[in-house]
Every structure is written in C-alpha cells, then in structure tokens.
PDB file of C-alpha atoms in Angstrom:
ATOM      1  CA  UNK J   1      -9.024  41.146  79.558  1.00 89.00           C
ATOM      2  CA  UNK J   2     -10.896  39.494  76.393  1.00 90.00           C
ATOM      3  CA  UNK J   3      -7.647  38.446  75.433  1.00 93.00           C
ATOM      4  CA  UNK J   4      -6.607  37.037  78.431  1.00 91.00           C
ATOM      5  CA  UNK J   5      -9.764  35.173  79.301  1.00 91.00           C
ATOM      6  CA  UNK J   6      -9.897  33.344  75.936  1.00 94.00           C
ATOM      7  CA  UNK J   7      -6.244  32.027  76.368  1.00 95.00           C
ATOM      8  CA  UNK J   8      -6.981  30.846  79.369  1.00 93.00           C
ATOM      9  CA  UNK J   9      -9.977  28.780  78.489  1.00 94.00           C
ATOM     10  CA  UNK J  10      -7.618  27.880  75.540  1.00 95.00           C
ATOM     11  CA  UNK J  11      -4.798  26.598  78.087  1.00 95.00           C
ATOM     12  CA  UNK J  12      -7.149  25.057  80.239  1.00 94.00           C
ATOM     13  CA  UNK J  13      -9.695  22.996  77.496  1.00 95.00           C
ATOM     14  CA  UNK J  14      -5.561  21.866  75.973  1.00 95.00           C
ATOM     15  CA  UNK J  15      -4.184  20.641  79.689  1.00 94.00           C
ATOM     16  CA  UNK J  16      -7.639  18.957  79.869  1.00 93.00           C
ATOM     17  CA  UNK J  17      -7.148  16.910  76.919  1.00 91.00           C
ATOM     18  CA  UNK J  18      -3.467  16.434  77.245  1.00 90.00           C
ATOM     19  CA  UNK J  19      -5.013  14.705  80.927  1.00 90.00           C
ATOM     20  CA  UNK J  20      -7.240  12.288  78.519  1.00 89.00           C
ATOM     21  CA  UNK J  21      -4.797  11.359  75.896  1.00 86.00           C
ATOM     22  CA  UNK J  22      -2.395   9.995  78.326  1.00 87.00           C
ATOM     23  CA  UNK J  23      -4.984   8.373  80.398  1.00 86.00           C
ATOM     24  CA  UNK J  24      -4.121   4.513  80.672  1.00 84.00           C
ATOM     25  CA  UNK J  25      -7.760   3.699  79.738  1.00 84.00           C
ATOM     26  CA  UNK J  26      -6.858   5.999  76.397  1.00 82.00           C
ATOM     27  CA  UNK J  27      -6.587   3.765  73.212  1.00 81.00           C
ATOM     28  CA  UNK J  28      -3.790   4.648  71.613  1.00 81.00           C
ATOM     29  CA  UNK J  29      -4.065   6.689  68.226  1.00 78.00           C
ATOM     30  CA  UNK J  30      -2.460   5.149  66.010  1.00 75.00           C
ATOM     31  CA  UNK J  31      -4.953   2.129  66.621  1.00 79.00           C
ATOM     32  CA  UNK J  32      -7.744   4.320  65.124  1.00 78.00           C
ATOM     33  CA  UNK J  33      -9.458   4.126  61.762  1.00 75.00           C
ATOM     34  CA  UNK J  34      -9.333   7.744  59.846  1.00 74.00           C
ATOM     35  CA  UNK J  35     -12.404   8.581  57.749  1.00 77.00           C
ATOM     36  CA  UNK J  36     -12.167  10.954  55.449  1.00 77.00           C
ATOM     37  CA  UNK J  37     -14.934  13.413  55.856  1.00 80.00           C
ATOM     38  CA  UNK J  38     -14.489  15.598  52.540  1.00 83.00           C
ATOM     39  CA  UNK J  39     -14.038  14.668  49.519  1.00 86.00           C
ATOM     40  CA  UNK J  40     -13.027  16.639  46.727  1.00 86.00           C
ATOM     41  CA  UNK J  41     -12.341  16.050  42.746  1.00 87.00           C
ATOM     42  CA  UNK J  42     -10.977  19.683  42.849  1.00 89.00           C
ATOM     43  CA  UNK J  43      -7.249  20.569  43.168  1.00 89.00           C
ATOM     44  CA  UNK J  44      -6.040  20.899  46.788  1.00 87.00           C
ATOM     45  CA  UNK J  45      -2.979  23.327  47.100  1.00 90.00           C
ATOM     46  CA  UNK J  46      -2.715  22.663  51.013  1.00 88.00           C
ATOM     47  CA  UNK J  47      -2.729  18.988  50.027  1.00 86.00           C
ATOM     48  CA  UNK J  48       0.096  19.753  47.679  1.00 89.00           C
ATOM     49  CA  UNK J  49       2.081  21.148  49.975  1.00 90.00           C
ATOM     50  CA  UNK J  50       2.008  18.739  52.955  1.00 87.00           C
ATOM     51  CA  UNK J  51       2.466  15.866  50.667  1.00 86.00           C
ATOM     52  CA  UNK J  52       5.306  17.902  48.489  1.00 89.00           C
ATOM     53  CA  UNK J  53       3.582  17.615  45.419  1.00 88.00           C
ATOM     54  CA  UNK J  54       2.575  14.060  45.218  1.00 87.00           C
ATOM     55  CA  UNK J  55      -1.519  14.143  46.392  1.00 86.00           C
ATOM     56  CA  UNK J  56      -2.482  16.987  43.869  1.00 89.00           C
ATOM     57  CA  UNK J  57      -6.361  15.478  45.078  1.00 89.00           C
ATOM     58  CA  UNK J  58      -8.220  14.447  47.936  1.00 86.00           C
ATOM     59  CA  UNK J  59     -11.357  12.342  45.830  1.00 88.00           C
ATOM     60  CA  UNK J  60     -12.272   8.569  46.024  1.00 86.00           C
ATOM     61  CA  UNK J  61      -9.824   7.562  44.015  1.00 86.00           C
ATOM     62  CA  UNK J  62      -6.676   8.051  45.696  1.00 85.00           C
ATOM     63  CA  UNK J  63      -8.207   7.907  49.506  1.00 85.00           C
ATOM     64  CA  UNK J  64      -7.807   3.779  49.569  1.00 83.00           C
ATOM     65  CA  UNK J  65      -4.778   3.970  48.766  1.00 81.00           C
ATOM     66  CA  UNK J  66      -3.287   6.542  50.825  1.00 79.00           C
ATOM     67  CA  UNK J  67      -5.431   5.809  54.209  1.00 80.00           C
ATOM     68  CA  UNK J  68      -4.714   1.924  53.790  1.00 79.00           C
ATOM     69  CA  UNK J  69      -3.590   0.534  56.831  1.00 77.00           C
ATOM     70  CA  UNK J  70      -2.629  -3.389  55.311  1.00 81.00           C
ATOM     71  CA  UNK J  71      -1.256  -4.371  52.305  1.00 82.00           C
ATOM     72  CA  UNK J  72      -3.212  -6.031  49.390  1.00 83.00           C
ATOM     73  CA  UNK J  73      -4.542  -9.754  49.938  1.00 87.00           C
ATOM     74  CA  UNK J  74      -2.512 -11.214  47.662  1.00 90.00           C
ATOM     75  CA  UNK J  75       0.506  -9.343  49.107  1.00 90.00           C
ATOM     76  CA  UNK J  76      -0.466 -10.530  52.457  1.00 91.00           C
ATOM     77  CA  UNK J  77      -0.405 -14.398  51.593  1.00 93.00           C
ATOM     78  CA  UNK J  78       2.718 -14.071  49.799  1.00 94.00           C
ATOM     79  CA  UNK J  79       4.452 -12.293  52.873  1.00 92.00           C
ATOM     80  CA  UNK J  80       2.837 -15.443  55.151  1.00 93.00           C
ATOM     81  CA  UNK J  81       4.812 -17.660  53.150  1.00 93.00           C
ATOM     82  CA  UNK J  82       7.686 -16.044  52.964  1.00 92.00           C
ATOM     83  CA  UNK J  83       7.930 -16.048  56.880  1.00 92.00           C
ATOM     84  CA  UNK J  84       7.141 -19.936  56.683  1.00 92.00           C
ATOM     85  CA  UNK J  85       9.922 -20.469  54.752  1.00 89.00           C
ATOM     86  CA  UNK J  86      11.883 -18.602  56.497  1.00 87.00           C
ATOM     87  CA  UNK J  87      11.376 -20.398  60.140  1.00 88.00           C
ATOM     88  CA  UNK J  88      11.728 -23.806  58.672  1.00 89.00           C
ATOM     89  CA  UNK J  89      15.258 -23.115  57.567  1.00 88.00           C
ATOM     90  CA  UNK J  90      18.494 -23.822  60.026  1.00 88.00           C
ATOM     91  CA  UNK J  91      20.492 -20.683  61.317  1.00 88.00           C
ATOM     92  CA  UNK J  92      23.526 -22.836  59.688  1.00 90.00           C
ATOM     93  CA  UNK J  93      21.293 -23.065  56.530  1.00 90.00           C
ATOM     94  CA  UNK J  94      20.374 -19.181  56.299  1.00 89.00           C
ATOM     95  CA  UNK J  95      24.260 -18.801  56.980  1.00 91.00           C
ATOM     96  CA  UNK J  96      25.059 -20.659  54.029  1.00 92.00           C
ATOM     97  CA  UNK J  97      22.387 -18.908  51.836  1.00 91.00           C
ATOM     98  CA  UNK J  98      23.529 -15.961  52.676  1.00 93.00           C
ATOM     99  CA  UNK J  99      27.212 -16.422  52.230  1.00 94.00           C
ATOM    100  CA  UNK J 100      26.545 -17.839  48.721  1.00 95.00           C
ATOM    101  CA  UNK J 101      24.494 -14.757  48.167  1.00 95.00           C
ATOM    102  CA  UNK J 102      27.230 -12.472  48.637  1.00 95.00           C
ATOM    103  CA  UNK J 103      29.786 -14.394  47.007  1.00 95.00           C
ATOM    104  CA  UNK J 104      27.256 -14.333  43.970  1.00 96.00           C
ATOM    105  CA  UNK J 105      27.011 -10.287  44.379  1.00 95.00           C
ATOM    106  CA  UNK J 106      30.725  -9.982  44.579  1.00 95.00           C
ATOM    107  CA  UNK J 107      31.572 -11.817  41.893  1.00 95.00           C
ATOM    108  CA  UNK J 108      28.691 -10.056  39.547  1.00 95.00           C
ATOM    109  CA  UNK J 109      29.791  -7.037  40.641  1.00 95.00           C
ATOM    110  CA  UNK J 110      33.526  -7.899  39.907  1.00 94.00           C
ATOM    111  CA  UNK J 111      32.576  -8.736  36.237  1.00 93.00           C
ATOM    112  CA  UNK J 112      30.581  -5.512  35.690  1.00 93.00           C
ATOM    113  CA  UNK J 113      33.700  -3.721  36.581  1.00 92.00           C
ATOM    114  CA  UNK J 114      36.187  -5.505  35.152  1.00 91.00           C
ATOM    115  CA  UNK J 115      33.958  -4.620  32.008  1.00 90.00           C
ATOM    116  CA  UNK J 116      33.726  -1.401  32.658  1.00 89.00           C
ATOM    117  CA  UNK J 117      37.112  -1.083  32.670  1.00 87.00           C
ATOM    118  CA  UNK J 118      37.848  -2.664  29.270  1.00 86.00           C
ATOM    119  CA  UNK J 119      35.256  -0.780  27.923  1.00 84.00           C
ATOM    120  CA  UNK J 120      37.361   2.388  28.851  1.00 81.00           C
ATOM    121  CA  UNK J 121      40.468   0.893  27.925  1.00 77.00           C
ATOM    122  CA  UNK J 122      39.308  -0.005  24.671  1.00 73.00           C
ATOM    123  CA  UNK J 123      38.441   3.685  24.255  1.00 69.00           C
ATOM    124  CA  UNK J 124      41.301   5.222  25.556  1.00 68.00           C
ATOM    125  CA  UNK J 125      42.968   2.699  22.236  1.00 68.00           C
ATOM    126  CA  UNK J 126      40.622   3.521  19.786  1.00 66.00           C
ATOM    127  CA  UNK J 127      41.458   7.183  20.663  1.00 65.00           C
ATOM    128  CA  UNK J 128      45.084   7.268  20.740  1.00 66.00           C
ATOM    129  CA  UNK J 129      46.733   8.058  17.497  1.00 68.00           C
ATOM    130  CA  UNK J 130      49.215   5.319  16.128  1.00 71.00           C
ATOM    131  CA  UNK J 131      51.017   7.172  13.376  1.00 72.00           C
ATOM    132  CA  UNK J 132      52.757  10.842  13.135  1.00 81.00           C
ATOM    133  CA  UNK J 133      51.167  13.064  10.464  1.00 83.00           C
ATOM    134  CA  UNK J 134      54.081  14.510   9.528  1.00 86.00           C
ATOM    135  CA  UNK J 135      56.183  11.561   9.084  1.00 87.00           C
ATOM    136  CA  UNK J 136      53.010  10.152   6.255  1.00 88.00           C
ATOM    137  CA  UNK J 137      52.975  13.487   4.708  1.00 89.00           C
ATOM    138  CA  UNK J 138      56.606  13.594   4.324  1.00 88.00           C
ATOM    139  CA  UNK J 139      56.882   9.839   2.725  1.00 89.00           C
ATOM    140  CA  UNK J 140      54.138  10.409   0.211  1.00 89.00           C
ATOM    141  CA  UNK J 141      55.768  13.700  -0.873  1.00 88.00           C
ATOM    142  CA  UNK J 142      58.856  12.210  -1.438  1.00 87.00           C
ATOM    143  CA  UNK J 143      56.893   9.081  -2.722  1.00 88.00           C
ATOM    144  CA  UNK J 144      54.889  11.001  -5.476  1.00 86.00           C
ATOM    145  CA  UNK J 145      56.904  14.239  -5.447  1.00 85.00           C
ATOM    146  CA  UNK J 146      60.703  13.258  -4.934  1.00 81.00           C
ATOM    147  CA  UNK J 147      60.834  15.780  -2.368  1.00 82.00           C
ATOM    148  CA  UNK J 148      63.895  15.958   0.257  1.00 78.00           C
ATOM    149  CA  UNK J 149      65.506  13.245  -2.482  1.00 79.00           C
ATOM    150  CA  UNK J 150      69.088  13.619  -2.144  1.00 75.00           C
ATOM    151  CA  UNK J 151      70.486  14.570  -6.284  1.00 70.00           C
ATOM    152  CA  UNK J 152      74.004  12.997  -5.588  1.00 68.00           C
ATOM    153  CA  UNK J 153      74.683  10.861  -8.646  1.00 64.00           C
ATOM    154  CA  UNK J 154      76.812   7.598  -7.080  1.00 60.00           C
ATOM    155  CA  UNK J 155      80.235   7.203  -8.393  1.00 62.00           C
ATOM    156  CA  UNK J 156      80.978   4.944 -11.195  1.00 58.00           C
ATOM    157  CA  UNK J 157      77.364   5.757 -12.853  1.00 53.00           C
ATOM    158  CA  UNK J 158      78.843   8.542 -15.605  1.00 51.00           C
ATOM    159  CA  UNK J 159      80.188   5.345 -17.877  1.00 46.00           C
ATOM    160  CA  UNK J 160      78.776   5.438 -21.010  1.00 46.00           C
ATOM    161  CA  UNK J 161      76.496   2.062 -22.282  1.00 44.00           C
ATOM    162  CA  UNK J 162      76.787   1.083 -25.512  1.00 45.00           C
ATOM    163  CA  UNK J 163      74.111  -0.547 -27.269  1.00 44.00           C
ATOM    164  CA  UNK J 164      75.921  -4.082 -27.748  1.00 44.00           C
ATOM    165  CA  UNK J 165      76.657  -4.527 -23.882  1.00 45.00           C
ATOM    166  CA  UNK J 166      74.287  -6.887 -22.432  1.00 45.00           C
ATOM    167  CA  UNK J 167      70.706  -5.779 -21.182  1.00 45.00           C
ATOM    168  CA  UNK J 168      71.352  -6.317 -17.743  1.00 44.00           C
ATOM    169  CA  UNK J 169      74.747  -3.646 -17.913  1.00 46.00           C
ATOM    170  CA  UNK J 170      72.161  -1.167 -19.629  1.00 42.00           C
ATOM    171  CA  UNK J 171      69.959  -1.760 -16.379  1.00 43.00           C
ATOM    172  CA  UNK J 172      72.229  -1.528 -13.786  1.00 44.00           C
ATOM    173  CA  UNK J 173      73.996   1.910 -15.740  1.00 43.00           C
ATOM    174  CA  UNK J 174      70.410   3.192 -16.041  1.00 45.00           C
ATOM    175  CA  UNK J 175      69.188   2.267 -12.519  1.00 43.00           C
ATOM    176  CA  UNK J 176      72.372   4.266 -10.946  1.00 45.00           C
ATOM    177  CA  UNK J 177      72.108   6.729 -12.966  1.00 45.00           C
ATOM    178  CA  UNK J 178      68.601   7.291 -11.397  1.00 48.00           C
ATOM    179  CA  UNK J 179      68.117  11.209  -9.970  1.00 48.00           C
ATOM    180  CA  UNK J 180      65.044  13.957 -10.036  1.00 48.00           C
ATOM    181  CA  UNK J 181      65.225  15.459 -13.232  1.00 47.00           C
ATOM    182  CA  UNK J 182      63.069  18.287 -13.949  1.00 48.00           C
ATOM    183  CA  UNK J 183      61.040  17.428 -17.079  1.00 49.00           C
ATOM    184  CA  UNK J 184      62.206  20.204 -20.048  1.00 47.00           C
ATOM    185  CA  UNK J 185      63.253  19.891 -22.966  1.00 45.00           C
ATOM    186  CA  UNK J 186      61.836  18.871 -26.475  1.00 42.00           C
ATOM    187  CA  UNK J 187      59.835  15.715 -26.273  1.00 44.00           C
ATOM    188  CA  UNK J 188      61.912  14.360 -29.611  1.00 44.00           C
ATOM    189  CA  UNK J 189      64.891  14.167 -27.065  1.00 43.00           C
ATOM    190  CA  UNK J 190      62.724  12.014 -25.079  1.00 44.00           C
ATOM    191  CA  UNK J 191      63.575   8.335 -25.155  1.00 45.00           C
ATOM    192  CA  UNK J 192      60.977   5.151 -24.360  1.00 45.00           C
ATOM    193  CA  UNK J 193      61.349   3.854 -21.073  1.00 44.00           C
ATOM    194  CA  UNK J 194      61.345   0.146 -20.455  1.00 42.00           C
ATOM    195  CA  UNK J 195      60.928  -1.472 -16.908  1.00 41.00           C
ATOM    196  CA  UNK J 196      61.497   2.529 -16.001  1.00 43.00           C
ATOM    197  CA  UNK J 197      65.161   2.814 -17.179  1.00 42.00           C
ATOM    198  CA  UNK J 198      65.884   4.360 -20.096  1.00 44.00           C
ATOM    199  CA  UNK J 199      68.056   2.255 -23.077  1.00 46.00           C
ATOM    200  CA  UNK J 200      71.145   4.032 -23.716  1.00 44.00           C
ATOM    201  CA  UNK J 201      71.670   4.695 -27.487  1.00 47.00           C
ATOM    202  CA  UNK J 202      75.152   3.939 -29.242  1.00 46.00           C
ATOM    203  CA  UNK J 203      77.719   5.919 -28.521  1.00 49.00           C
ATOM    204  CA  UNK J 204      75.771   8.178 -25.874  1.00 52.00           C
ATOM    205  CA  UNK J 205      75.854   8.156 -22.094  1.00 54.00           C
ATOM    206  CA  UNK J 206      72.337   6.620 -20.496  1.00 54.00           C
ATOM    207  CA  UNK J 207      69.669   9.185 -19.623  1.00 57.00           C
ATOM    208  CA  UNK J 208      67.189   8.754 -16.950  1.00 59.00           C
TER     209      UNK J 208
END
C-alpha cells in the first residue's frame, strides 16, 4: 500500500505539471536563461558521458561557452552585414553569383582531378619496366664474353696474306678471319695487334 500511495502522488504531482507546462500563459522553455548552480574544477564522469567525452569539467571556464545563447559581438556585426548585403542584391544578380560560383568549383575541381590523374599516370610510367633483363644480360655476355658467338669462319677467309700485299688486303683477311679463340699457347707465338687485327707474317696464313 506504501508503494502504491507514493506512485500515485508521483502520477498525480507529474499530470499536475504536465497541466502547467502546456498552459497558454506558460513561457515557453527554451526562452529561459539556465544558471548553473554548481560548479566544479573536479572531473565529472556523468558530464563525460552525456557530452561523449568532450566536457571532461563543469568550472567557470567552460560554462560561457557552453550555456551561450548568442554568438560573440563581433560575430554578430559581421553576420548583420552579411544579411545587408545580401538584401540589396537582385534575385537575377544572386543568380549570376551563384552560377559563376559553381562554374568556378567545377572547373577547380576538374583541374585537381585531371592532376590527380597524371600524377597516377606518371607513376604507373615510372613503374613500368622498359627493357627485358634477359635480353641486356645476354648482349653484354656476348659483348664482353663472346658468348652464343657463332665460330663459322666465312668462306674465302683461309687465303694466306703475304707481307707485300697492301695494308688494307691484310685488314680485310684479318677482319674475316675474326672468330673466339681460346687464349693458349706460348706467348712467343703471340703476334702484336694493330687496329685489333693481327699482321700476317710472310709466307703464313693471318691469325686472329
């Protein structure tokens, strides 16, 4: 019966002010100043968690800010004169304005993508590979090496030179005569090379 009697009073003292608050003589709430009765330097964790973590305090220094009801001053002018403006110019004016706007948008927005895009391109070029590995490696080995060079003398390069034929008949007999050959042998057999063709002796076939 406790129980019962204090609900009651509960239900009634709530249905009596739910009668006030929608009274037409009732000002309306959200005209009303709120004054902060406590005020506290001290961490607030039920503050915390109505304002998700951004009012860790309820103290003097935060309570003008957060209870202010109109902006700054200086805000305040600067929004009058903004409206000013904005009633002394046309409808066909603001039209205008705001078509150029847009146009100005658009075409900003157009150049930050065409960027964009080159940017990625450019990558994507920088990135991509322009030679075959294999293909290098091969040249220089059979640059430096004379590897995969085929050992096929050409015909008509066995004639023999003899040391009274012109220089440029020693040349051209040297030059074809031109092969890998593996380097044995004593070094006295070894001739000097000139313009890398070796002169034939008298009487002896040219040697590379």
């Amino acid at each position: 019966p406790s129980v019962l009697d204090s609900f009651a009073l509960l239900s009634g003292q709530l249905n009596t002010l739910n009668k006030v608050l929608k009274h037409e003589k009732t000002p309306l709430l959200r005209n009303q100043v709120i004054i902060p009765l406590v005020l506290s330097p001290d961490r607030d964790e039920e503050i915390m968690r109505q304002t998700e973590g951004r009012v860790p305090v309820f103290s003097h220094e935060v309570v003008p800010d957060h209870l202010r009801t109109k902006p700054d001053p200086e805000v305040e002018e600067q929004e009058k004169q903004l409206i000013t403006d904005a009633a002394r110019i046309s409808p066909d004016a603001a039209q205008k304005q705001i078509q150029s706007l847009n146009k100005m948008c658009s075409n900003l927005l157009e150049k930050i993508s065409k960027e964009e895009r080159e940017s990625e391109s450019g990558g994507l070029r920088q990135n991509k590979q322009t030679f075959n590995p294999a293909d290098t490696n091969a040249l220089v080995a059979a640059v430096a090496f004379g590897k995969g060079l085929s050992n096929r003398r050409p015909p008509g390069s066995g004639a023999s030179v003899q040391s009274g034929q012109p220089g440029a008949g020693a040349i051209i007999a040297g030059a074809s005569g031109m092969q890998q050959v593996p380097m044995t042998g004593a070094p006295a057999q070894q001739q000097p090379m000139l313009a890398g063709v070796q002169m034939a002796q008298a009487g002896q076939p040219g040697k590379v």
